[in-house]
């Protein structure tokens, strides 16, 4: 099933911050630094780097395997581990109501 | 979930006072008495362009009473056409059925109505306007009928701190989406009348212990607070991304003449939206830099909750002690 973002959850991609984090990632571990800001009922949240990439890809055009497929080309990690991390993340955001199937 | 705040490159919210004109004269008003020029509607539209270009997603109109702005609906329609999420805070007095429909058509995402006591006579006296409670609740009803999402704002003070649950009753009755229980700011008339209306530190402590326990055990209603000193109360959410005051970290305030201040309660002008680049101000303002990097003073230096509270409400520390780094006088620790 395709995964999509809840339209009631506002998000902003911090483009300049992403550029900075991308540069940091060349040399060091910076995957806790995010660039996607979410607002849910007036409360601000920030996704970590992988979470941000997953969020961007949850545009209704991909299912879990499609997302894993894209990200396995971007992250130099074991694909099974990556799939597990992505599944956990999507599950958490589904529970929060930020992501949904459809 | 990442917990690191890399400071945003532009604010998320602009709190915009289009005018300080008001049909009320409330006992706690921060802006009453301010005599300030107003930019034209054409200039307001250009400011909307600037806000949109800076990718700032939220505008909240305050004031003054926004419904006294002649071109409010036109301005809002334009902002919405620029993909901005527009809300406002009103006393509700002018918000009849037709206006509610107009606000819906203009594209307001939410409209907030201020109610400071569930006892009509007390609300009316506090707001110096007879019949204002009745009009405020009618406004909530009119907005609901028109399909506009509402919020409710209540400033906690001597007149209501022992009866805050009655606000919940009103909020539930009118399907209010979020109830804001604001701390009492000591700016403008709030400063002049602080002896009469502001709570003592011990009273704030009692209020927050009770209100936070209520919030955490009643999930049907979304209750929000804006007071960093709550960090001292058990049950406080320590996962908040932004610690301490959010002004200058998430939001900025624009005055009717275009001057920019960190928030409506801090009288320090850090630029002007007409003449200056908002991104430059956001990233390079010395004042904002100091607010984001406060230095603990006095009892804050040894406080275990400082990382969460960051000295409390910056506006209140400044107004009452003259130094943003001093402990918030509301703090009971």
PDB file of N, CA and C in Angstrom, chain B residues 137-224:
ATOM      1  N   UNK B 137     -18.821  34.361  23.278  1.00  0.00           N
ATOM      2  CA  UNK B 137     -19.341  32.997  23.128  1.00  0.00           C
ATOM      3  C   UNK B 137     -20.202  32.885  21.870  1.00  0.00           C
ATOM      4  N   UNK B 138     -20.927  33.966  21.539  1.00  0.00           N
ATOM      5  CA  UNK B 138     -21.701  33.958  20.282  1.00  0.00           C
ATOM      6  C   UNK B 138     -20.744  33.839  19.096  1.00  0.00           C
ATOM      7  N   UNK B 139     -19.595  34.490  19.204  1.00  0.00           N
ATOM      8  CA  UNK B 139     -18.599  34.414  18.124  1.00  0.00           C
ATOM      9  C   UNK B 139     -18.129  32.972  17.941  1.00  0.00           C
ATOM     10  N   UNK B 140     -17.893  32.287  19.047  1.00  0.00           N
ATOM     11  CA  UNK B 140     -17.485  30.874  18.940  1.00  0.00           C
ATOM     12  C   UNK B 140     -18.567  30.056  18.246  1.00  0.00           C
ATOM     13  N   UNK B 141     -19.820  30.346  18.598  1.00  0.00           N
ATOM     14  CA  UNK B 141     -20.930  29.630  17.964  1.00  0.00           C
ATOM     15  C   UNK B 141     -21.022  29.968  16.473  1.00  0.00           C
ATOM     16  N   UNK B 142     -20.886  31.252  16.151  1.00  0.00           N
ATOM     17  CA  UNK B 142     -20.975  31.679  14.744  1.00  0.00           C
ATOM     18  C   UNK B 142     -19.851  31.051  13.911  1.00  0.00           C
ATOM     19  N   UNK B 143     -18.696  30.992  14.489  1.00  0.00           N
ATOM     20  CA  UNK B 143     -17.546  30.394  13.778  1.00  0.00           C
ATOM     21  C   UNK B 143     -17.788  28.901  13.556  1.00  0.00           C
ATOM     22  N   UNK B 144     -18.308  28.255  14.575  1.00  0.00           N
ATOM     23  CA  UNK B 144     -18.582  26.821  14.439  1.00  0.00           C
ATOM     24  C   UNK B 144     -19.626  26.594  13.342  1.00  0.00           C
ATOM     25  N   UNK B 145     -20.672  27.416  13.368  1.00  0.00           N
ATOM     26  CA  UNK B 145     -21.724  27.283  12.348  1.00  0.00           C
ATOM     27  C   UNK B 145     -21.168  27.505  10.939  1.00  0.00           C
ATOM     28  N   UNK B 146     -20.184  28.397  10.833  1.00  0.00           N
ATOM     29  CA  UNK B 146     -19.622  28.715   9.514  1.00  0.00           C
ATOM     30  C   UNK B 146     -18.550  27.708   9.097  1.00  0.00           C
ATOM     31  N   UNK B 147     -18.191  26.815  10.013  1.00  0.00           N
ATOM     32  CA  UNK B 147     -17.180  25.810   9.682  1.00  0.00           C
ATOM     33  C   UNK B 147     -15.758  26.291   9.843  1.00  0.00           C
ATOM     34  N   UNK B 148     -15.555  27.282  10.709  1.00  0.00           N
ATOM     35  CA  UNK B 148     -14.201  27.775  10.971  1.00  0.00           C
ATOM     36  C   UNK B 148     -13.668  27.107  12.248  1.00  0.00           C
ATOM     37  N   UNK B 149     -12.470  26.568  12.161  1.00  0.00           N
ATOM     38  CA  UNK B 149     -11.842  25.961  13.334  1.00  0.00           C
ATOM     39  C   UNK B 149     -11.507  27.065  14.347  1.00  0.00           C
ATOM     40  N   UNK B 150     -11.812  26.817  15.604  1.00  0.00           N
ATOM     41  CA  UNK B 150     -11.581  27.866  16.610  1.00  0.00           C
ATOM     42  C   UNK B 150     -10.575  27.438  17.671  1.00  0.00           C
ATOM     43  N   UNK B 151      -9.969  28.455  18.283  1.00  0.00           N
ATOM     44  CA  UNK B 151      -9.183  28.258  19.494  1.00  0.00           C
ATOM     45  C   UNK B 151      -9.718  29.252  20.530  1.00  0.00           C
ATOM     46  N   UNK B 152      -9.331  29.046  21.750  1.00  0.00           N
ATOM     47  CA  UNK B 152      -9.779  29.961  22.817  1.00  0.00           C
ATOM     48  C   UNK B 152      -8.560  30.357  23.636  1.00  0.00           C
ATOM     49  N   UNK B 153      -8.436  31.654  23.916  1.00  0.00           N
ATOM     50  CA  UNK B 153      -7.289  32.146  24.690  1.00  0.00           C
ATOM     51  C   UNK B 153      -7.760  32.747  25.995  1.00  0.00           C
ATOM     52  N   UNK B 154      -7.135  32.312  27.067  1.00  0.00           N
ATOM     53  CA  UNK B 154      -7.481  32.838  28.376  1.00  0.00           C
ATOM     54  C   UNK B 154      -6.190  33.204  29.104  1.00  0.00           C
ATOM     55  N   UNK B 155      -6.122  34.440  29.529  1.00  0.00           N
ATOM     56  CA  UNK B 155      -4.941  34.877  30.275  1.00  0.00           C
ATOM     57  C   UNK B 155      -5.183  34.585  31.752  1.00  0.00           C
ATOM     58  N   UNK B 156      -4.305  33.812  32.326  1.00  0.00           N
ATOM     59  CA  UNK B 156      -4.474  33.438  33.736  1.00  0.00           C
ATOM     60  C   UNK B 156      -4.102  34.619  34.635  1.00  0.00           C
ATOM     61  N   UNK B 157      -4.988  34.907  35.582  1.00  0.00           N
ATOM     62  CA  UNK B 157      -4.761  36.038  36.486  1.00  0.00           C
ATOM     63  C   UNK B 157      -5.546  35.773  37.772  1.00  0.00           C
ATOM     64  N   UNK B 158      -5.550  36.785  38.629  1.00  0.00           N
ATOM     65  CA  UNK B 158      -6.253  36.653  39.906  1.00  0.00           C
ATOM     66  C   UNK B 158      -7.740  36.347  39.721  1.00  0.00           C
ATOM     67  N   UNK B 159      -8.284  36.751  38.593  1.00  0.00           N
ATOM     68  CA  UNK B 159      -9.743  36.598  38.425  1.00  0.00           C
ATOM     69  C   UNK B 159     -10.156  35.187  38.015  1.00  0.00           C
ATOM     70  N   UNK B 160      -9.185  34.338  37.659  1.00  0.00           N
ATOM     71  CA  UNK B 160      -9.619  33.043  37.110  1.00  0.00           C
ATOM     72  C   UNK B 160      -8.754  31.840  37.492  1.00  0.00           C
ATOM     73  N   UNK B 161      -7.651  32.058  38.212  1.00  0.00           N
ATOM     74  CA  UNK B 161      -6.686  30.962  38.369  1.00  0.00           C
ATOM     75  C   UNK B 161      -7.224  29.783  39.175  1.00  0.00           C
ATOM     76  N   UNK B 162      -8.257  30.039  39.972  1.00  0.00           N
ATOM     77  CA  UNK B 162      -8.811  28.917  40.745  1.00  0.00           C
ATOM     78  C   UNK B 162      -9.996  28.274  40.035  1.00  0.00           C
ATOM     79  N   UNK B 163     -10.298  28.775  38.862  1.00  0.00           N
ATOM     80  CA  UNK B 163     -11.506  28.320  38.167  1.00  0.00           C
ATOM     81  C   UNK B 163     -11.220  27.992  36.706  1.00  0.00           C
ATOM     82  N   UNK B 164      -9.975  27.574  36.424  1.00  0.00           N
ATOM     83  CA  UNK B 164      -9.618  27.393  35.007  1.00  0.00           C
ATOM     84  C   UNK B 164     -10.420  26.269  34.345  1.00  0.00           C
ATOM     85  N   UNK B 165     -10.919  25.322  35.135  1.00  0.00           N
ATOM     86  CA  UNK B 165     -11.657  24.206  34.519  1.00  0.00           C
ATOM     87  C   UNK B 165     -12.953  24.676  33.850  1.00  0.00           C
ATOM     88  N   UNK B 166     -13.436  25.837  34.283  1.00  0.00           N
ATOM     89  CA  UNK B 166     -14.643  26.360  33.625  1.00  0.00           C
ATOM     90  C   UNK B 166     -14.340  26.778  32.183  1.00  0.00           C
ATOM     91  N   UNK B 167     -13.066  27.094  31.901  1.00  0.00           N
ATOM     92  CA  UNK B 167     -12.695  27.385  30.507  1.00  0.00           C
ATOM     93  C   UNK B 167     -12.830  26.127  29.647  1.00  0.00           C
ATOM     94  N   UNK B 168     -12.488  25.014  30.263  1.00  0.00           N
ATOM     95  CA  UNK B 168     -12.604  23.739  29.536  1.00  0.00           C
ATOM     96  C   UNK B 168     -14.065  23.489  29.167  1.00  0.00           C
ATOM     97  N   UNK B 169     -14.949  23.775  30.099  1.00  0.00           N
ATOM     98  CA  UNK B 169     -16.383  23.577  29.846  1.00  0.00           C
ATOM     99  C   UNK B 169     -16.836  24.402  28.649  1.00  0.00           C
ATOM    100  N   UNK B 170     -16.393  25.659  28.604  1.00  0.00           N
ATOM    101  CA  UNK B 170     -16.767  26.521  27.468  1.00  0.00           C
ATOM    102  C   UNK B 170     -16.162  25.971  26.179  1.00  0.00           C
ATOM    103  N   UNK B 171     -14.894  25.616  26.253  1.00  0.00           N
ATOM    104  CA  UNK B 171     -14.200  25.126  25.049  1.00  0.00           C
ATOM    105  C   UNK B 171     -14.900  23.883  24.494  1.00  0.00           C
ATOM    106  N   UNK B 172     -15.289  23.001  25.390  1.00  0.00           N
ATOM    107  CA  UNK B 172     -15.964  21.773  24.937  1.00  0.00           C
ATOM    108  C   UNK B 172     -17.347  22.090  24.353  1.00  0.00           C
ATOM    109  N   UNK B 173     -18.025  23.026  24.978  1.00  0.00           N
ATOM    110  CA  UNK B 173     -19.376  23.378  24.518  1.00  0.00           C
ATOM    111  C   UNK B 173     -19.356  23.868  23.074  1.00  0.00           C
ATOM    112  N   UNK B 174     -18.301  24.612  22.713  1.00  0.00           N
ATOM    113  CA  UNK B 174     -18.263  25.201  21.366  1.00  0.00           C
ATOM    114  C   UNK B 174     -17.282  24.481  20.435  1.00  0.00           C
ATOM    115  N   UNK B 175     -16.895  23.265  20.807  1.00  0.00           N
ATOM    116  CA  UNK B 175     -15.999  22.474  19.949  1.00  0.00           C
ATOM    117  C   UNK B 175     -14.699  23.201  19.618  1.00  0.00           C
ATOM    118  N   UNK B 176     -14.168  23.900  20.587  1.00  0.00           N
ATOM    119  CA  UNK B 176     -12.907  24.618  20.379  1.00  0.00           C
ATOM    120  C   UNK B 176     -11.774  23.593  20.217  1.00  0.00           C
ATOM    121  N   UNK B 177     -10.910  23.820  19.229  1.00  0.00           N
ATOM    122  CA  UNK B 177      -9.884  22.811  18.944  1.00  0.00           C
ATOM    123  C   UNK B 177      -8.725  22.872  19.927  1.00  0.00           C
ATOM    124  N   UNK B 178      -8.454  24.043  20.465  1.00  0.00           N
ATOM    125  CA  UNK B 178      -7.303  24.178  21.368  1.00  0.00           C
ATOM    126  C   UNK B 178      -7.569  25.310  22.360  1.00  0.00           C
ATOM    127  N   UNK B 179      -7.267  25.036  23.610  1.00  0.00           N
ATOM    128  CA  UNK B 179      -7.451  26.036  24.668  1.00  0.00           C
ATOM    129  C   UNK B 179      -6.081  26.504  25.148  1.00  0.00           C
ATOM    130  N   UNK B 180      -5.816  27.783  24.968  1.00  0.00           N
ATOM    131  CA  UNK B 180      -4.531  28.347  25.412  1.00  0.00           C
ATOM    132  C   UNK B 180      -4.708  29.007  26.777  1.00  0.00           C
ATOM    133  N   UNK B 181      -3.950  28.554  27.741  1.00  0.00           N
ATOM    134  CA  UNK B 181      -3.957  29.191  29.055  1.00  0.00           C
ATOM    135  C   UNK B 181      -2.645  29.968  29.176  1.00  0.00           C
ATOM    136  N   UNK B 182      -2.727  31.261  28.924  1.00  0.00           N
ATOM    137  CA  UNK B 182      -1.520  32.092  28.839  1.00  0.00           C
ATOM    138  C   UNK B 182      -1.083  32.600  30.208  1.00  0.00           C
ATOM    139  N   UNK B 183       0.217  32.734  30.338  1.00  0.00           N
ATOM    140  CA  UNK B 183       0.706  33.378  31.557  1.00  0.00           C
ATOM    141  C   UNK B 183       0.459  34.886  31.466  1.00  0.00           C
ATOM    142  N   UNK B 184       0.474  35.536  32.599  1.00  0.00           N
ATOM    143  CA  UNK B 184       0.207  36.976  32.658  1.00  0.00           C
ATOM    144  C   UNK B 184       1.498  37.723  32.327  1.00  0.00           C
ATOM    145  N   UNK B 185       1.455  38.513  31.246  1.00  0.00           N
ATOM    146  CA  UNK B 185       2.643  39.269  30.840  1.00  0.00           C
ATOM    147  C   UNK B 185       2.574  40.679  31.445  1.00  0.00           C
ATOM    148  N   UNK B 186       3.698  41.176  31.801  1.00  0.00           N
ATOM    149  CA  UNK B 186       3.734  42.490  32.460  1.00  0.00           C
ATOM    150  C   UNK B 186       4.215  43.552  31.473  1.00  0.00           C
ATOM    151  N   UNK B 187       3.439  43.751  30.431  1.00  0.00           N
ATOM    152  CA  UNK B 187       3.767  44.757  29.419  1.00  0.00           C
ATOM    153  C   UNK B 187       2.537  45.638  29.238  1.00  0.00           C
ATOM    154  N   UNK B 188       2.743  46.926  29.012  1.00  0.00           N
ATOM    155  CA  UNK B 188       1.622  47.846  28.798  1.00  0.00           C
ATOM    156  C   UNK B 188       0.744  47.927  30.034  1.00  0.00           C
ATOM    157  N   UNK B 189      -0.565  47.748  29.827  1.00  0.00           N
ATOM    158  CA  UNK B 189      -1.468  47.795  30.982  1.00  0.00           C
ATOM    159  C   UNK B 189      -1.250  46.592  31.903  1.00  0.00           C
ATOM    160  N   UNK B 190      -0.725  45.523  31.348  1.00  0.00           N
ATOM    161  CA  UNK B 190      -0.376  44.367  32.177  1.00  0.00           C
ATOM    162  C   UNK B 190       0.678  44.719  33.213  1.00  0.00           C
ATOM    163  N   UNK B 191       1.577  45.636  32.839  1.00  0.00           N
ATOM    164  CA  UNK B 191       2.586  46.113  33.796  1.00  0.00           C
ATOM    165  C   UNK B 191       1.920  47.040  34.816  1.00  0.00           C
ATOM    166  N   UNK B 192       1.129  47.982  34.316  1.00  0.00           N
ATOM    167  CA  UNK B 192       0.483  48.952  35.212  1.00  0.00           C
ATOM    168  C   UNK B 192      -0.440  48.260  36.227  1.00  0.00           C
ATOM    169  N   UNK B 193      -1.104  47.204  35.790  1.00  0.00           N
ATOM    170  CA  UNK B 193      -2.114  46.541  36.637  1.00  0.00           C
ATOM    171  C   UNK B 193      -1.618  45.237  37.260  1.00  0.00           C
ATOM    172  N   UNK B 194      -0.310  45.029  37.249  1.00  0.00           N
ATOM    173  CA  UNK B 194       0.214  43.726  37.696  1.00  0.00           C
ATOM    174  C   UNK B 194      -0.070  43.428  39.157  1.00  0.00           C
ATOM    175  N   UNK B 195      -0.079  44.471  39.985  1.00  0.00           N
ATOM    176  CA  UNK B 195      -0.333  44.235  41.408  1.00  0.00           C
ATOM    177  C   UNK B 195      -1.741  43.679  41.628  1.00  0.00           C
ATOM    178  N   UNK B 196      -2.648  44.145  40.814  1.00  0.00           N
ATOM    179  CA  UNK B 196      -4.046  43.737  40.962  1.00  0.00           C
ATOM    180  C   UNK B 196      -4.306  42.352  40.364  1.00  0.00           C
ATOM    181  N   UNK B 197      -3.627  42.035  39.251  1.00  0.00           N
ATOM    182  CA  UNK B 197      -4.010  40.828  38.501  1.00  0.00           C
ATOM    183  C   UNK B 197      -2.980  39.705  38.460  1.00  0.00           C
ATOM    184  N   UNK B 198      -1.699  40.033  38.578  1.00  0.00           N
ATOM    185  CA  UNK B 198      -0.693  38.974  38.439  1.00  0.00           C
ATOM    186  C   UNK B 198      -0.684  38.102  39.702  1.00  0.00           C
ATOM    187  N   UNK B 199      -0.363  36.828  39.502  1.00  0.00           N
ATOM    188  CA  UNK B 199      -0.307  35.901  40.633  1.00  0.00           C
ATOM    189  C   UNK B 199       1.067  35.984  41.312  1.00  0.00           C
ATOM    190  N   UNK B 200       1.119  35.541  42.538  1.00  0.00           N
ATOM    191  CA  UNK B 200       2.416  35.415  43.225  1.00  0.00           C
ATOM    192  C   UNK B 200       3.086  34.138  42.717  1.00  0.00           C
ATOM    193  N   UNK B 201       4.401  34.012  42.896  1.00  0.00           N
ATOM    194  CA  UNK B 201       5.062  32.764  42.478  1.00  0.00           C
ATOM    195  C   UNK B 201       4.391  31.519  43.057  1.00  0.00           C
ATOM    196  N   UNK B 202       3.998  31.566  44.307  1.00  0.00           N
ATOM    197  CA  UNK B 202       3.345  30.398  44.924  1.00  0.00           C
ATOM    198  C   UNK B 202       1.999  30.102  44.265  1.00  0.00           C
ATOM    199  N   UNK B 203       1.289  31.156  43.912  1.00  0.00           N
ATOM    200  CA  UNK B 203       0.000  30.942  43.220  1.00  0.00           C
ATOM    201  C   UNK B 203       0.219  30.366  41.832  1.00  0.00           C
ATOM    202  N   UNK B 204       1.280  30.809  41.138  1.00  0.00           N
ATOM    203  CA  UNK B 204       1.587  30.213  39.832  1.00  0.00           C
ATOM    204  C   UNK B 204       1.910  28.734  40.003  1.00  0.00           C
ATOM    205  N   UNK B 205       2.680  28.437  41.019  1.00  0.00           N
ATOM    206  CA  UNK B 205       3.036  27.027  41.262  1.00  0.00           C
ATOM    207  C   UNK B 205       1.778  26.181  41.452  1.00  0.00           C
ATOM    208  N   UNK B 206       0.901  26.652  42.320  1.00  0.00           N
ATOM    209  CA  UNK B 206      -0.342  25.898  42.581  1.00  0.00           C
ATOM    210  C   UNK B 206      -1.157  25.743  41.303  1.00  0.00           C
ATOM    211  N   UNK B 207      -1.259  26.824  40.530  1.00  0.00           N
ATOM    212  CA  UNK B 207      -2.044  26.774  39.306  1.00  0.00           C
ATOM    213  C   UNK B 207      -1.455  25.759  38.324  1.00  0.00           C
ATOM    214  N   UNK B 208      -0.139  25.828  38.117  1.00  0.00           N
ATOM    215  CA  UNK B 208       0.467  24.948  37.109  1.00  0.00           C
ATOM    216  C   UNK B 208       0.438  23.475  37.537  1.00  0.00           C
ATOM    217  N   UNK B 209       0.612  23.216  38.802  1.00  0.00           N
ATOM    218  CA  UNK B 209       0.528  21.820  39.264  1.00  0.00           C
ATOM    219  C   UNK B 209      -0.868  21.267  38.953  1.00  0.00           C
ATOM    220  N   UNK B 210      -1.872  22.055  39.283  1.00  0.00           N
ATOM    221  CA  UNK B 210      -3.254  21.594  39.079  1.00  0.00           C
ATOM    222  C   UNK B 210      -3.596  21.529  37.585  1.00  0.00           C
ATOM    223  N   UNK B 211      -3.213  22.561  36.849  1.00  0.00           N
ATOM    224  CA  UNK B 211      -3.597  22.628  35.427  1.00  0.00           C
ATOM    225  C   UNK B 211      -2.869  21.573  34.603  1.00  0.00           C
ATOM    226  N   UNK B 212      -1.601  21.330  34.931  1.00  0.00           N
ATOM    227  CA  UNK B 212      -0.861  20.330  34.156  1.00  0.00           C
ATOM    228  C   UNK B 212      -1.383  18.923  34.444  1.00  0.00           C
ATOM    229  N   UNK B 213      -1.707  18.676  35.716  1.00  0.00           N
ATOM    230  CA  UNK B 213      -2.293  17.371  36.056  1.00  0.00           C
ATOM    231  C   UNK B 213      -3.617  17.191  35.317  1.00  0.00           C
ATOM    232  N   UNK B 214      -4.387  18.257  35.265  1.00  0.00           N
ATOM    233  CA  UNK B 214      -5.670  18.188  34.552  1.00  0.00           C
ATOM    234  C   UNK B 214      -5.447  17.905  33.070  1.00  0.00           C
ATOM    235  N   UNK B 215      -4.521  18.636  32.469  1.00  0.00           N
ATOM    236  CA  UNK B 215      -4.230  18.439  31.033  1.00  0.00           C
ATOM    237  C   UNK B 215      -3.794  17.001  30.762  1.00  0.00           C
ATOM    238  N   UNK B 216      -2.894  16.498  31.605  1.00  0.00           N
ATOM    239  CA  UNK B 216      -2.347  15.162  31.358  1.00  0.00           C
ATOM    240  C   UNK B 216      -3.344  14.036  31.594  1.00  0.00           C
ATOM    241  N   UNK B 217      -4.436  14.353  32.307  1.00  0.00           N
ATOM    242  CA  UNK B 217      -5.425  13.305  32.542  1.00  0.00           C
ATOM    243  C   UNK B 217      -6.716  13.523  31.751  1.00  0.00           C
ATOM    244  N   UNK B 218      -6.745  14.559  30.941  1.00  0.00           N
ATOM    245  CA  UNK B 218      -7.928  14.827  30.112  1.00  0.00           C
ATOM    246  C   UNK B 218      -7.488  15.051  28.670  1.00  0.00           C
ATOM    247  N   UNK B 219      -7.411  13.958  27.921  1.00  0.00           N
ATOM    248  CA  UNK B 219      -6.879  14.048  26.561  1.00  0.00           C
ATOM    249  C   UNK B 219      -7.920  14.500  25.534  1.00  0.00           C
ATOM    250  N   UNK B 220      -9.165  14.630  25.952  1.00  0.00           N
ATOM    251  CA  UNK B 220     -10.194  15.020  24.986  1.00  0.00           C
ATOM    252  C   UNK B 220     -10.060  16.476  24.566  1.00  0.00           C
ATOM    253  N   UNK B 221      -9.484  17.268  25.456  1.00  0.00           N
ATOM    254  CA  UNK B 221      -9.323  18.689  25.145  1.00  0.00           C
ATOM    255  C   UNK B 221      -7.832  19.002  25.047  1.00  0.00           C
ATOM    256  N   UNK B 222      -7.466  19.756  24.006  1.00  0.00           N
ATOM    257  CA  UNK B 222      -6.066  20.112  23.790  1.00  0.00           C
ATOM    258  C   UNK B 222      -5.782  21.425  24.526  1.00  0.00           C
ATOM    259  N   UNK B 223      -5.107  21.324  25.659  1.00  0.00           N
ATOM    260  CA  UNK B 223      -4.778  22.513  26.450  1.00  0.00           C
ATOM    261  C   UNK B 223      -3.309  22.852  26.234  1.00  0.00           C
ATOM    262  N   UNK B 224      -3.046  24.123  25.936  1.00  0.00           N
ATOM    263  CA  UNK B 224      -1.666  24.551  25.708  1.00  0.00           C
ATOM    264  C   UNK B 224      -1.283  25.659  26.682  1.00  0.00           C
TER     265      UNK B 224
END
